[in-house]
Short mmCIF file of C-alpha atoms and ligand atoms in Angstrom, two decimals:
data_model
loop_
_atom_site.label_atom_id
_atom_site.label_comp_id
_atom_site.label_asym_id
_atom_site.label_seq_id
_atom_site.Cartn_x
_atom_site.Cartn_y
_atom_site.Cartn_z
CA VAL A 1 -1.10 26.48 20.89
CA PRO A 2 2.29 24.93 20.98
CA LEU A 3 2.48 21.60 19.26
CA GLU A 4 3.05 19.74 22.19
CA GLU A 5 -0.30 20.57 23.50
CA MET A 6 -2.26 19.51 20.55
CA SER A 7 -3.52 16.11 20.42
CA LEU A 8 -1.68 13.64 18.12
CA PRO A 9 -3.09 13.16 14.64
CA LEU A 10 -4.80 10.34 13.20
CA PHE A 11 -1.76 9.34 11.33
CA PHE A 12 1.66 10.52 9.96
CA GLY A 13 2.68 9.91 6.52
CA TRP A 14 3.73 11.00 3.01
CA PHE A 15 1.06 12.88 1.16
CA LEU A 16 1.49 12.83 -2.48
CA LEU A 17 1.35 16.23 -4.29
CA PRO A 18 -1.72 16.75 -6.29
CA GLY A 19 -0.37 16.31 -9.79
CA ILE A 20 1.26 13.11 -9.15
CA GLN A 21 -1.93 11.79 -7.49
CA ASP A 22 -3.58 12.13 -10.68
CA LYS A 23 -0.75 10.24 -12.47
CA VAL A 24 -0.76 7.32 -10.00
CA ARG A 25 -4.60 6.87 -10.05
CA CYS A 26 -4.45 6.75 -14.02
CA THR A 27 -1.65 4.16 -13.82
CA SER A 28 -3.91 2.18 -11.45
CA MET A 29 -6.95 2.41 -13.49
CA ASP A 30 -4.83 1.43 -16.63
CA PHE A 31 -3.66 -1.68 -14.79
CA LEU A 32 -7.04 -2.54 -13.53
CA LYS A 33 -8.64 -2.07 -16.94
CA THR A 34 -6.17 -4.38 -18.43
CA LEU A 35 -5.85 -7.01 -15.80
CA ASP A 36 -9.52 -7.97 -15.72
CA THR A 37 -9.45 -8.59 -19.52
CA LEU A 38 -6.61 -10.91 -19.39
CA GLU A 39 -7.23 -14.65 -19.93
CA ALA A 40 -5.04 -15.51 -16.96
CA PHE A 41 -7.23 -13.22 -14.78
CA LYS A 42 -10.19 -14.98 -15.87
CA LYS A 43 -8.82 -18.33 -15.40
CA HIS A 44 -8.11 -17.43 -11.83
CA LEU A 45 -11.44 -15.74 -11.05
CA PRO A 46 -12.72 -18.14 -8.76
CA ASP A 47 -9.75 -17.48 -6.52
CA PHE A 48 -10.68 -13.81 -6.65
CA THR A 49 -14.24 -13.78 -5.84
CA VAL A 50 -16.48 -16.41 -4.20
CA GLU A 51 -19.27 -15.11 -6.25
CA ALA A 52 -20.05 -17.39 -9.24
CA GLU A 53 -19.48 -14.60 -11.66
CA LYS A 54 -18.15 -15.09 -14.89
CA GLU A 55 -16.50 -11.35 -15.16
CA VAL A 56 -15.53 -8.64 -12.57
CA ASP A 57 -15.09 -5.10 -13.36
CA LEU A 58 -12.04 -4.23 -10.99
CA GLU A 59 -12.60 -0.49 -11.55
CA GLN A 60 -16.11 -0.91 -10.01
CA TYR A 61 -14.99 -3.49 -7.55
CA PHE A 62 -12.57 -1.29 -5.68
CA GLN A 63 -13.66 2.04 -4.12
CA ALA A 64 -11.14 4.68 -3.85
CA ASN A 65 -10.56 6.58 -0.76
CA GLY A 66 -9.33 10.46 -0.01
CA ALA A 67 -5.98 11.62 -0.79
CA LEU A 68 -3.30 9.29 -1.93
CA HIS A 69 -0.64 8.92 0.98
CA CYS A 70 1.78 6.49 2.36
CA THR A 71 1.13 6.04 6.21
CA THR A 72 4.18 5.82 8.30
CA LYS A 73 2.37 5.88 11.78
CA PHE A 74 -1.20 5.28 12.40
CA CYS A 75 -1.62 7.32 15.85
CA ASP A 76 -5.35 7.26 16.21
CA TYR A 77 -5.08 10.56 18.03
CA GLY A 78 -2.67 9.25 20.48
CA LYS A 79 -4.64 6.08 21.30
CA ALA A 80 -2.45 3.81 19.35
CA GLU A 81 0.62 2.13 20.81
CA GLY A 82 3.74 4.05 20.54
CA ALA A 83 2.06 7.03 18.97
CA LYS A 84 3.49 9.45 21.28
CA GLU A 85 7.22 8.01 21.11
CA TYR A 86 6.79 8.29 17.25
CA ALA A 87 5.70 11.90 17.35
CA ASP A 88 8.53 12.65 19.71
CA LYS A 89 11.43 10.96 17.36
CA PRO A 90 13.93 13.69 16.19
CA ALA A 91 13.67 12.67 12.50
CA VAL A 92 9.93 13.06 12.47
CA LYS A 93 10.27 16.68 14.18
CA GLU A 94 13.06 17.73 12.06
CA LEU A 95 11.55 16.42 8.76
CA TYR A 96 7.83 17.41 9.40
CA GLY A 97 6.63 19.35 6.46
CA SER A 98 9.62 18.42 4.21
CA ALA A 99 9.47 17.33 0.52
CA PHE A 100 10.46 13.64 -0.48
CA GLU A 101 10.55 11.68 -3.69
CA LEU A 102 8.90 8.25 -3.09
CA SER A 103 9.62 5.36 -5.29
CA LEU A 104 6.50 3.39 -6.26
CA SER A 105 7.86 -0.12 -7.49
CA ALA A 106 4.92 -2.30 -7.77
CA LEU A 107 1.05 -2.31 -8.12
CA PHE A 108 -0.63 -5.13 -6.60
CA VAL A 109 -4.37 -6.42 -6.42
CA THR A 110 -5.94 -8.89 -4.22
CA PRO A 111 -9.68 -9.77 -3.71
CA ARG A 112 -9.48 -7.14 -0.87
CA THR A 113 -7.30 -4.16 -1.93
CA VAL A 114 -5.32 -2.72 -4.64
CA GLY A 115 -2.20 -0.72 -3.76
CA ALA A 116 1.14 0.35 -4.82
CA ARG A 117 4.38 -0.78 -3.03
CA VAL A 118 6.69 1.99 -1.85
CA SER A 119 10.42 1.28 -1.81
CA LEU A 120 11.71 3.42 0.96
CA SER A 121 15.44 4.86 0.74
CA GLU A 122 17.61 4.87 3.87
CA ASP A 123 16.71 8.55 4.41
CA GLN A 124 13.01 7.69 4.49
CA LEU A 125 13.40 4.67 6.48
CA THR A 126 14.39 7.16 9.46
CA LEU A 127 10.61 8.07 9.53
CA TRP A 128 9.59 4.37 9.57
CA PRO A 129 8.39 3.04 12.79
CA ALA A 130 10.36 0.17 14.10
CA ASP A 131 7.43 -1.93 14.88
CA ALA A 132 5.40 -1.60 11.69
CA GLU A 133 6.11 -5.03 10.45
CA LYS A 134 6.09 -6.42 13.85
CA GLU A 135 2.39 -5.27 14.39
CA ALA A 136 1.40 -7.24 11.36
CA VAL A 137 2.53 -10.59 12.65
CA PRO A 138 -0.78 -11.64 13.98
CA LEU A 139 -2.11 -11.48 10.48
CA VAL A 140 0.90 -12.21 8.65
CA PRO A 141 3.41 -14.32 10.75
CA ALA A 142 6.40 -14.14 8.24
CA ALA A 143 6.29 -10.34 8.65
CA ALA A 144 8.50 -10.81 11.59
CA THR A 145 11.21 -11.80 9.21
CA LEU A 146 10.91 -9.14 6.54
CA PRO A 147 13.03 -5.96 6.47
CA ALA A 148 11.87 -2.76 7.86
CA GLY A 149 9.95 -0.61 5.36
CA SER A 150 8.22 -4.02 3.77
CA ARG A 151 4.88 -2.75 4.61
CA ALA A 152 5.17 0.82 3.10
CA HIS A 153 2.47 1.09 0.47
CA ILE A 154 -0.15 3.55 -0.90
CA THR A 155 -3.65 2.22 -0.66
CA LEU A 156 -5.49 2.88 -4.18
CA GLY A 157 -8.70 1.07 -3.36
CA CYS A 158 -10.48 -1.24 -1.25
CA ALA A 159 -13.40 -3.92 -1.93
CA GLU A 160 -16.68 -3.12 -0.21
CA GLY A 161 -16.46 -3.59 3.51
CA VAL A 162 -12.51 -3.72 3.64
CA GLU A 163 -10.71 -1.23 5.92
CA PRO A 164 -7.61 0.41 4.18
CA GLN A 165 -5.08 -1.02 6.71
CA GLN A 166 -5.58 -4.40 4.94
CA THR A 167 -3.58 -3.05 1.97
CA GLY A 168 -0.27 -3.42 3.92
CA PHE A 169 -1.10 -6.89 5.32
CA ASP A 170 -1.96 -7.98 1.58
CA LEU A 171 1.38 -6.66 0.48
CA LEU A 172 3.24 -8.38 3.40
CA GLU A 173 1.84 -11.63 2.43
CA ILE A 174 3.12 -11.26 -1.13
CA LEU A 175 6.47 -10.37 0.14
CA ALA A 176 6.63 -13.09 2.47
CA LEU A 177 5.93 -15.65 -0.26
CA GLN A 178 8.87 -14.02 -2.36
CA GLN A 179 11.05 -14.33 0.70
CA GLU A 180 10.21 -18.10 0.94
CA GLY A 181 11.45 -18.37 -2.70
CA GLN A 182 8.13 -18.30 -4.29
CA GLU A 183 8.58 -16.25 -7.56
CA GLY A 184 4.97 -16.11 -8.32
CA GLU A 185 3.65 -17.52 -11.67
CA LEU A 186 5.01 -15.14 -14.45
CA VAL A 187 1.92 -14.46 -16.32
CA GLU A 188 2.57 -11.73 -18.84
CA GLU A 189 5.05 -8.93 -19.88
CA MET A 190 2.74 -5.86 -19.82
CA GLU A 191 3.79 -2.40 -21.07
CA LEU A 192 4.12 -1.39 -17.35
CA GLY A 193 6.16 -4.39 -16.13
CA SER A 194 5.77 -8.08 -15.44
CA LEU A 195 2.82 -9.35 -14.07
CA ALA A 196 2.88 -12.51 -11.66
CA TYR A 197 0.47 -14.73 -9.82
CA TYR A 198 0.85 -15.42 -6.27
CA GLY A 199 -2.35 -17.75 -5.69
CA LYS A 200 -5.57 -17.05 -3.89
CA GLY A 201 -6.25 -14.03 -6.20
CA ARG A 202 -3.09 -12.06 -5.58
CA TRP A 203 -1.51 -10.35 -8.44
CA LEU A 204 1.80 -8.28 -8.38
CA LEU A 205 2.84 -6.05 -11.32
CA SER A 206 6.65 -5.09 -10.87
CA LEU A 207 7.13 -1.81 -12.57
CA ARG A 208 9.62 -1.61 -15.43
CA GLU A 209 10.16 1.96 -14.54
CA PRO A 210 9.41 2.75 -10.86
CA VAL A 211 7.16 5.83 -10.54
CA SER A 212 8.83 8.64 -8.67
CA ALA A 213 6.16 10.61 -6.63
CA GLN A 214 6.85 13.79 -4.92
CA ALA A 215 5.33 13.86 -1.53
CA CYS A 216 5.29 15.96 1.62
CA PHE A 217 5.78 14.30 5.02
CA SER A 218 3.13 15.48 7.23
CA SER A 219 -0.02 14.27 9.19
CA LEU A 220 -3.79 14.17 9.03
CA TYR A 221 -5.99 15.05 11.93
CA GLY A 222 -9.13 13.97 9.94
P1 LIG B 1 -3.35 2.51 5.02
O1 LIG B 1 -2.17 3.37 5.27
O2 LIG B 1 -3.30 1.05 4.45
O3 LIG B 1 -4.23 3.10 3.58
P2 LIG B 1 -8.95 5.23 8.54
O4 LIG B 1 -9.49 6.06 7.55
O5 LIG B 1 -9.42 3.91 8.57
O6 LIG B 1 -8.90 5.92 9.99
O7 LIG B 1 -7.40 5.08 8.24
C1 LIG B 1 -6.67 6.14 7.86
C2 LIG B 1 -5.22 5.89 7.31
O8 LIG B 1 -4.48 5.20 8.38
C3 LIG B 1 -5.54 4.81 6.20
O9 LIG B 1 -4.37 5.32 5.34
C4 LIG B 1 -5.30 3.52 6.80
O10 LIG B 1 -4.68 2.46 6.01
C5 LIG B 1 -4.12 4.02 7.93
N1 LIG B 1 -4.71 2.86 9.04
C6 LIG B 1 -5.70 2.67 9.68
N2 LIG B 1 -5.73 1.87 10.85
C7 LIG B 1 -4.40 1.35 10.70
C8 LIG B 1 -3.66 0.64 11.70
N3 LIG B 1 -4.30 0.09 12.63
N4 LIG B 1 -2.20 0.65 11.46
C9 LIG B 1 -1.76 1.03 10.33
N5 LIG B 1 -2.35 1.81 9.49
C10 LIG B 1 -3.61 2.31 9.67
#
């Protein structure tokens, strides 16, 4: 069957190779394990959970889902707006199946999601849909003024009942605050990097050494 006659995938994206998936999961687990023991985290716990709990086990709070990937275009088998246009982009056709090195520059945690920020290179931005940030505007108005690629992320876990697409919105919210000049409250220099608090249960760990992750640009039919 020629590719043109097949239906479009659920989504296109970069899929992390197995070895690096394990490494990223371990780094994320270590971070969550440390975060929920910090005094600063405990102090802001009421911002994090509405339940009157004294403690939260973040490793249990978030549920991990499937293979780690960075979604470029969610196509919903062709039902999503712009799906066909994206699949037809020359860069998408040319680079389909190619290997890339993604740079994971930060980890973030909110009451809804835990994720990794992916800082895309110029080459990688050729695969980034032009409207990815605009699509988020109804939920994160400031996303309209953020640079292309700002939404790029890897979902590492979601709280119960939360959809994975929330991770990108949570990242955009933090980046919007940074753009407004809010640096976040520097909480702690951790081994992995500096941890800052952005209010409303939002935490960002800027990695001292970005994690370089080998990934294949491909798609998932689900
Ligand atoms: P994300 O990329 O934030 O992890 P699902 O399993 O819900 O069908 O989603 C499959 C993948 O597509 C997930 O990785 C998910 O989120 C992403 N995704 C789901 N819905 C959307 C959407 N409306 N816009 C962008 N990405 C989406």
